[in-house]
Coordinates of N, CA and C in Angstrom, one line a residue:
M1 N 117.2 96.5 107.8 CA 117.8 96.7 108.9 C 119.1 95.9 108.9
T2 N 119.0 94.4 108.5 CA 120.0 93.4 108.3 C 121.1 93.8 107.3
E3 N 120.7 94.8 106.2 CA 121.7 95.0 105.2 C 122.5 96.3 105.9
E4 N 121.7 97.1 106.8 CA 122.3 98.4 107.2 C 123.5 98.0 108.3
I5 N 123.3 96.9 108.7 CA 124.0 96.5 110.1 C 125.2 95.6 109.2
R6 N 124.9 95.1 108.1 CA 126.1 94.2 107.2 C 127.0 95.5 106.6
N7 N 126.4 96.7 106.1 CA 127.1 97.6 105.7 C 128.0 98.4 106.5
A8 N 127.4 98.5 107.9 CA 128.1 99.5 108.8 C 129.4 98.4 109.4
N9 N 129.2 97.2 109.3 CA 130.5 96.2 109.5 C 131.4 96.3 108.5
L10 N 130.8 96.2 107.5 CA 131.8 96.3 106.3 C 132.7 97.6 106.3
I11 N 132.0 98.7 106.6 CA 132.8 99.9 106.7 C 133.4 99.9 107.9
Q12 N 133.4 99.5 108.9 CA 133.9 99.5 110.2 C 135.3 98.5 109.9
L13 N 135.1 97.5 109.2 CA 136.2 96.4 109.0 C 137.2 97.5 107.9
H14 N 136.7 97.9 107.2 CA 137.5 98.8 106.0 C 138.3 99.7 106.9
R15 N 137.7 100.8 107.8 CA 138.4 101.6 108.5 C 139.4 100.8 109.5
I16 N 139.4 100.0 109.8 CA 140.5 99.1 110.8 C 141.6 98.8 109.7
A17 N 141.0 98.0 108.6 CA 142.3 97.7 107.7 C 142.9 99.3 107.1
A18 N 142.5 100.2 106.9 CA 142.9 101.4 106.3 C 143.8 101.9 107.8
E19 N 143.7 101.9 108.7 CA 144.2 102.3 109.8 C 145.5 101.5 109.8
Q20 N 145.6 100.4 109.5 CA 146.5 99.2 109.8 C 147.5 99.4 108.7
V21 N 147.0 99.9 107.4 CA 147.8 100.3 106.0 C 148.4 101.7 106.6
D22 N 147.7 102.8 106.9 CA 148.4 103.8 107.2 C 149.5 103.8 108.6
R23 N 149.6 103.0 109.4 CA 150.6 102.6 110.2 C 151.7 102.0 109.4
A24 N 151.5 101.1 108.5 CA 152.3 100.1 107.8 C 153.2 101.1 107.0
M25 N 152.4 102.1 106.2 CA 152.9 103.1 105.3 C 153.7 104.4 105.9
S26 N 153.8 104.2 107.2 CA 154.5 105.2 107.7 C 155.9 104.6 108.5
D27 N 155.8 103.2 108.6 CA 156.9 102.7 109.3 C 157.2 101.6 108.3
P28 N 158.7 101.5 107.7 CA 158.9 100.3 107.1 C 158.7 99.2 107.3
A29 N 159.4 99.1 108.6 CA 159.5 97.6 109.4 C 158.0 97.0 109.3
L30 N 156.8 97.8 109.7 CA 155.5 97.3 109.7 C 154.9 97.3 108.1
A31 N 155.2 98.1 107.2 CA 155.3 97.7 105.9 C 155.8 96.4 105.3
E32 N 157.0 96.0 105.8 CA 157.4 94.7 105.1 C 156.6 93.6 106.1
A33 N 156.2 93.9 107.1 CA 155.4 93.0 107.9 C 154.3 92.5 107.4
M34 N 153.7 93.8 106.7 CA 152.5 93.5 106.2 C 152.2 92.8 104.9
S35 N 153.2 93.2 103.9 CA 153.1 92.9 102.6 C 153.6 91.5 102.3
T36 N 153.1 91.0 101.4 CA 153.7 89.5 101.1 C 154.4 89.7 99.8
L37 N 154.7 90.6 99.3 CA 155.4 91.1 98.0 C 156.9 90.9 98.4
R38 N 157.7 90.4 97.6 CA 159.1 90.3 97.8 C 159.9 91.0 97.0
D39 N 161.1 91.4 97.5 CA 162.1 92.1 96.5 C 161.5 93.7 96.4
L40 N 161.1 94.2 97.2 CA 160.3 95.6 96.8 C 161.4 96.5 97.9
S41 N 161.6 97.8 97.0 CA 161.9 98.9 98.0 C 160.8 99.3 98.8
D42 N 161.2 100.1 99.9 CA 160.5 100.9 100.9 C 159.4 101.7 100.2
R43 N 159.7 102.2 98.8 CA 158.8 103.3 98.5 C 158.1 102.3 97.5
K44 N 158.3 101.4 96.6 CA 157.3 100.6 96.3 C 156.4 99.7 97.0
R45 N 157.1 99.3 97.8 CA 156.1 98.7 99.0 C 154.9 99.4 99.4
R46 N 155.2 100.8 99.8 CA 154.3 101.6 100.3 C 153.4 102.2 99.2
Q47 N 153.8 102.1 98.0 CA 152.9 102.5 97.0 C 152.0 101.2 96.9
A48 N 152.3 100.2 96.8 CA 151.5 98.8 96.6 C 150.5 98.7 97.7
L49 N 150.9 99.3 99.0 CA 149.8 99.2 100.3 C 148.9 100.1 99.9
F50 N 149.2 101.4 99.5 CA 148.4 102.6 99.1 C 147.3 102.0 98.2
V51 N 147.8 101.6 97.0 CA 146.7 101.5 95.6 C 146.0 100.4 96.1
N52 N 146.4 99.4 96.8 CA 145.4 98.1 97.3 C 144.4 99.0 98.3
R53 N 145.1 99.8 99.2 CA 143.7 100.5 99.9 C 143.0 101.1 99.2
E54 N 143.4 102.1 97.9 CA 142.6 102.6 97.0 C 141.6 101.7 96.4
Y55 N 142.1 100.6 95.8 CA 141.2 99.7 95.3 C 140.2 99.0 96.3
S56 N 140.5 98.8 97.3 CA 140.0 98.3 98.5 C 138.9 99.1 98.9
A57 N 138.8 100.5 98.5 CA 137.8 101.7 98.9 C 136.8 101.4 97.6
I58 N 137.1 101.4 96.6 CA 136.3 101.5 95.4 C 135.5 100.1 95.6
L59 N 136.0 98.9 95.9 CA 135.3 97.9 95.9 C 134.4 97.8 97.2
L60 N 134.7 98.4 98.1 CA 134.0 98.8 99.4 C 132.5 99.6 99.0
G61 N 132.9 100.6 98.2 CA 131.7 101.3 97.6 C 130.7 100.5 96.9
H62 N 131.2 99.6 95.9 CA 130.3 98.9 95.3 C 129.5 97.8 96.3
R63 N 130.3 97.4 97.2 CA 129.6 96.5 98.3 C 128.4 96.7 99.0
I64 N 128.6 97.8 99.4 CA 127.6 98.6 100.3 C 126.5 99.5 99.4
G65 N 126.6 99.4 98.0 CA 125.5 99.8 97.1 C 125.7 101.3 96.9
A66 N 127.0 101.8 97.3 CA 126.9 103.4 97.1 C 126.8 103.6 95.5
Y67 N 127.3 102.4 94.7 CA 127.1 102.5 93.0 C 127.2 101.2 92.7
G68 N 126.9 101.0 91.6 CA 126.3 99.7 90.9 C 127.5 99.4 89.9
W69 N 127.4 98.2 89.1 CA 128.4 97.5 88.5 C 129.0 98.4 87.6
G70 N 128.2 99.4 86.7 CA 128.8 100.4 86.0 C 129.4 101.4 86.4
E71 N 129.2 101.9 87.4 CA 130.0 102.9 88.1 C 131.4 102.2 88.9
L72 N 131.3 101.0 89.3 CA 132.3 100.6 89.7 C 133.3 100.1 88.5
I73 N 133.1 99.9 87.5 CA 133.8 99.5 86.0 C 134.5 100.8 85.8
G74 N 134.0 102.1 86.0 CA 134.3 103.3 85.7 C 135.0 103.9 86.6
H75 N 134.9 103.6 87.8 CA 136.2 103.9 89.0 C 137.5 103.1 88.6
L76 N 137.3 101.6 88.2 CA 138.2 101.1 88.0 C 139.1 101.3 86.9
R77 N 138.2 101.6 85.8 CA 139.1 102.1 84.5 C 139.9 103.5 84.9
V78 N 139.6 104.2 85.7 CA 140.3 105.1 86.0 C 141.7 105.1 86.9
L79 N 141.3 104.3 87.8 CA 142.5 103.6 88.6 C 143.4 102.7 87.9
A80 N 143.0 102.1 86.9 CA 144.0 101.3 86.2 C 144.7 101.9 85.2
R81 N 144.7 103.4 85.0 CA 145.4 104.0 84.1 C 146.4 104.7 85.0
N82 N 146.5 104.5 86.3 CA 147.7 105.0 86.8 C 149.1 103.5 87.0
P83 N 150.2 103.8 86.3 CA 151.2 102.9 86.2 C 151.4 102.0 87.6
V84 N 151.4 103.1 88.6 CA 151.6 102.2 90.0 C 150.6 101.1 90.2
F85 N 149.3 101.6 89.8 CA 148.1 100.4 90.1 C 148.4 99.4 89.3
A86 N 148.8 99.6 87.8 CA 148.9 98.3 86.7 C 150.3 97.5 87.2
E87 N 151.2 98.2 87.7 CA 152.4 97.2 88.5 C 151.8 96.5 89.4
Y88 N 151.2 97.2 90.4 CA 150.9 96.2 91.4 C 149.9 95.2 91.3
W89 N 148.9 95.3 89.9 CA 147.9 94.5 89.7 C 148.8 93.3 89.2
E90 N 149.8 93.6 88.3 CA 150.5 92.4 87.6 C 151.3 91.6 88.7
T91 N 152.0 92.5 89.7 CA 152.8 91.8 90.6 C 152.0 90.9 91.6
T92 N 150.8 91.2 91.8 CA 149.8 90.4 92.7 C 148.9 89.5 91.9
R93 N 149.1 89.2 90.6 CA 148.2 88.5 90.1 C 148.0 86.8 90.6
E94 N 149.0 86.3 91.1 CA 148.9 85.1 91.7 C 148.2 85.3 93.0
H95 N 148.1 86.4 93.6 CA 147.2 86.5 95.1 C 145.9 86.0 94.6
R96 N 145.5 86.6 93.6 CA 144.1 86.4 93.2 C 143.5 84.8 92.8
R97 N 144.6 84.3 92.7 CA 144.0 82.8 92.5 C 143.5 82.0 93.4
S98 N 143.6 82.7 94.9 CA 143.0 81.8 95.8 C 141.6 82.2 96.0
L99 N 141.2 83.0 95.3 CA 139.8 83.5 95.5 C 138.7 82.8 95.1
P100 N 137.7 82.2 95.7 CA 136.4 81.6 95.4 C 136.2 82.0 93.8
R101 N 136.3 81.3 92.7 CA 135.7 81.7 91.4 C 134.2 82.7 91.3
Q102 N 133.6 82.5 92.1 CA 132.2 83.0 91.8 C 132.1 84.2 93.0
S103 N 133.3 84.5 93.5 CA 133.3 85.7 94.7 C 133.2 86.7 93.9
L104 N 132.6 88.0 94.5 CA 132.7 89.3 94.1 C 134.3 89.7 93.6
E105 N 135.1 89.7 94.8 CA 136.7 89.8 94.5 C 137.0 89.2 93.1
A106 N 136.8 88.0 93.3 CA 137.1 87.3 91.9 C 136.8 87.7 90.5
R107 N 135.4 87.9 90.6 CA 134.7 88.5 89.1 C 135.1 90.2 89.0
V108 N 135.5 90.8 90.1 CA 135.8 92.2 90.0 C 137.7 91.9 89.3
G109 N 138.2 91.0 89.9 CA 140.0 91.0 89.4 C 139.7 90.9 88.1
E110 N 138.6 89.8 87.7 CA 138.5 89.3 86.1 C 138.3 90.7 85.3
A111 N 137.4 91.5 86.1 CA 137.2 92.8 85.0 C 138.4 93.8 85.1
V112 N 139.0 93.9 86.2 CA 140.1 94.7 85.9 C 141.4 94.0 85.0
D113 N 141.6 92.7 85.2 CA 142.4 92.0 84.2 C 142.2 92.3 82.8
V114 N 141.0 92.6 82.3 CA 140.4 92.8 80.9 C 140.6 94.4 80.9
I115 N 140.4 95.1 81.8 CA 140.5 96.4 81.6 C 142.1 97.0 81.5
V116 N 142.9 96.7 82.4 CA 144.4 96.5 82.3 C 145.1 95.9 80.9
E117 N 144.5 95.1 80.6 CA 144.8 94.4 79.3 C 144.7 95.0 77.9
D118 N 143.2 95.9 78.1 CA 142.9 96.7 77.0 C 143.8 98.0 77.1
L119 N 144.0 98.4 78.2 CA 144.5 99.8 78.1 C 146.2 99.7 77.6
A120 N 146.6 98.4 77.8 CA 148.0 98.1 77.1 C 147.9 98.2 75.9
D121 N 146.8 97.8 75.3 CA 146.7 98.1 74.0 C 146.3 99.2 73.6
D122 N 145.5 99.7 74.2 CA 145.0 101.3 73.5 C 144.6 102.1 74.5
P123 N 145.9 102.8 75.2 CA 145.3 103.8 76.5 C 144.6 105.0 76.3
D124 N 144.5 105.6 74.6 CA 144.1 106.4 74.7 C 142.4 106.5 74.6
I125 N 142.0 105.1 74.7 CA 140.5 105.2 74.8 C 139.9 104.7 76.2
W126 N 140.9 105.0 77.1 CA 140.6 104.4 78.2 C 139.1 104.3 79.2
W127 N 138.1 105.2 78.4 CA 136.7 105.1 79.1 C 135.8 104.4 78.7
V128 N 136.4 103.4 77.8 CA 135.6 102.3 77.3 C 136.4 100.7 77.6
V129 N 137.5 100.7 77.8 CA 138.0 99.5 78.1 C 137.4 98.7 79.0
G130 N 137.7 97.4 78.9 CA 137.2 96.4 79.7 C 135.5 96.2 79.7
P131 N 135.1 95.5 80.6 CA 133.7 95.0 80.5 C 132.7 95.9 80.6
T132 N 131.5 95.9 79.7 CA 130.8 97.0 79.8 C 130.1 97.2 81.2
G133 N 129.4 98.3 81.2 CA 129.2 98.9 82.6 C 127.8 98.6 82.7
S134 N 127.0 97.6 82.0 CA 125.6 97.3 81.7 C 125.4 96.4 82.8
G135 N 125.0 96.3 83.9 CA 124.9 95.3 84.6 C 125.9 94.4 85.3
E136 N 125.5 93.8 86.7 CA 126.4 92.8 87.2 C 126.7 91.7 86.3
P137 N 128.1 91.1 86.9 CA 128.5 90.0 85.7 C 127.5 88.7 86.1
L138 N 127.6 88.0 85.5 CA 126.6 86.8 85.8 C 127.7 86.1 86.6
P139 N 127.0 85.2 87.6 CA 127.7 84.1 88.7 C 128.3 83.4 88.0

């Protein structure tokens, strides 16, 4: 029961954040207020907000147990193939430095870093880039 309540709370928090992103994406003034990225056109800022929202939804799916580590890595491999996501990921590299090293977000961020680097080397084998999908990373 506790896990169900926790998951329901995570889903509700994600809904609230997604609604805020929707508002920001439809209004450049709100997008500028929401974003910490500098010197972006309105179009690029909205794209960054959207790909962050997509990344957050994938991460939420893993957090609530909808899929395991291997499936998470698979979803992230597909997302990382998108050039807009790759640009966003590089632009926000410094943002991830403040995450506690052992947190899920930091561990997933490290996995995405490997995926993005591997894709830059050989994008034709995208389905095998990055960490293996076998099991949760060690803490």
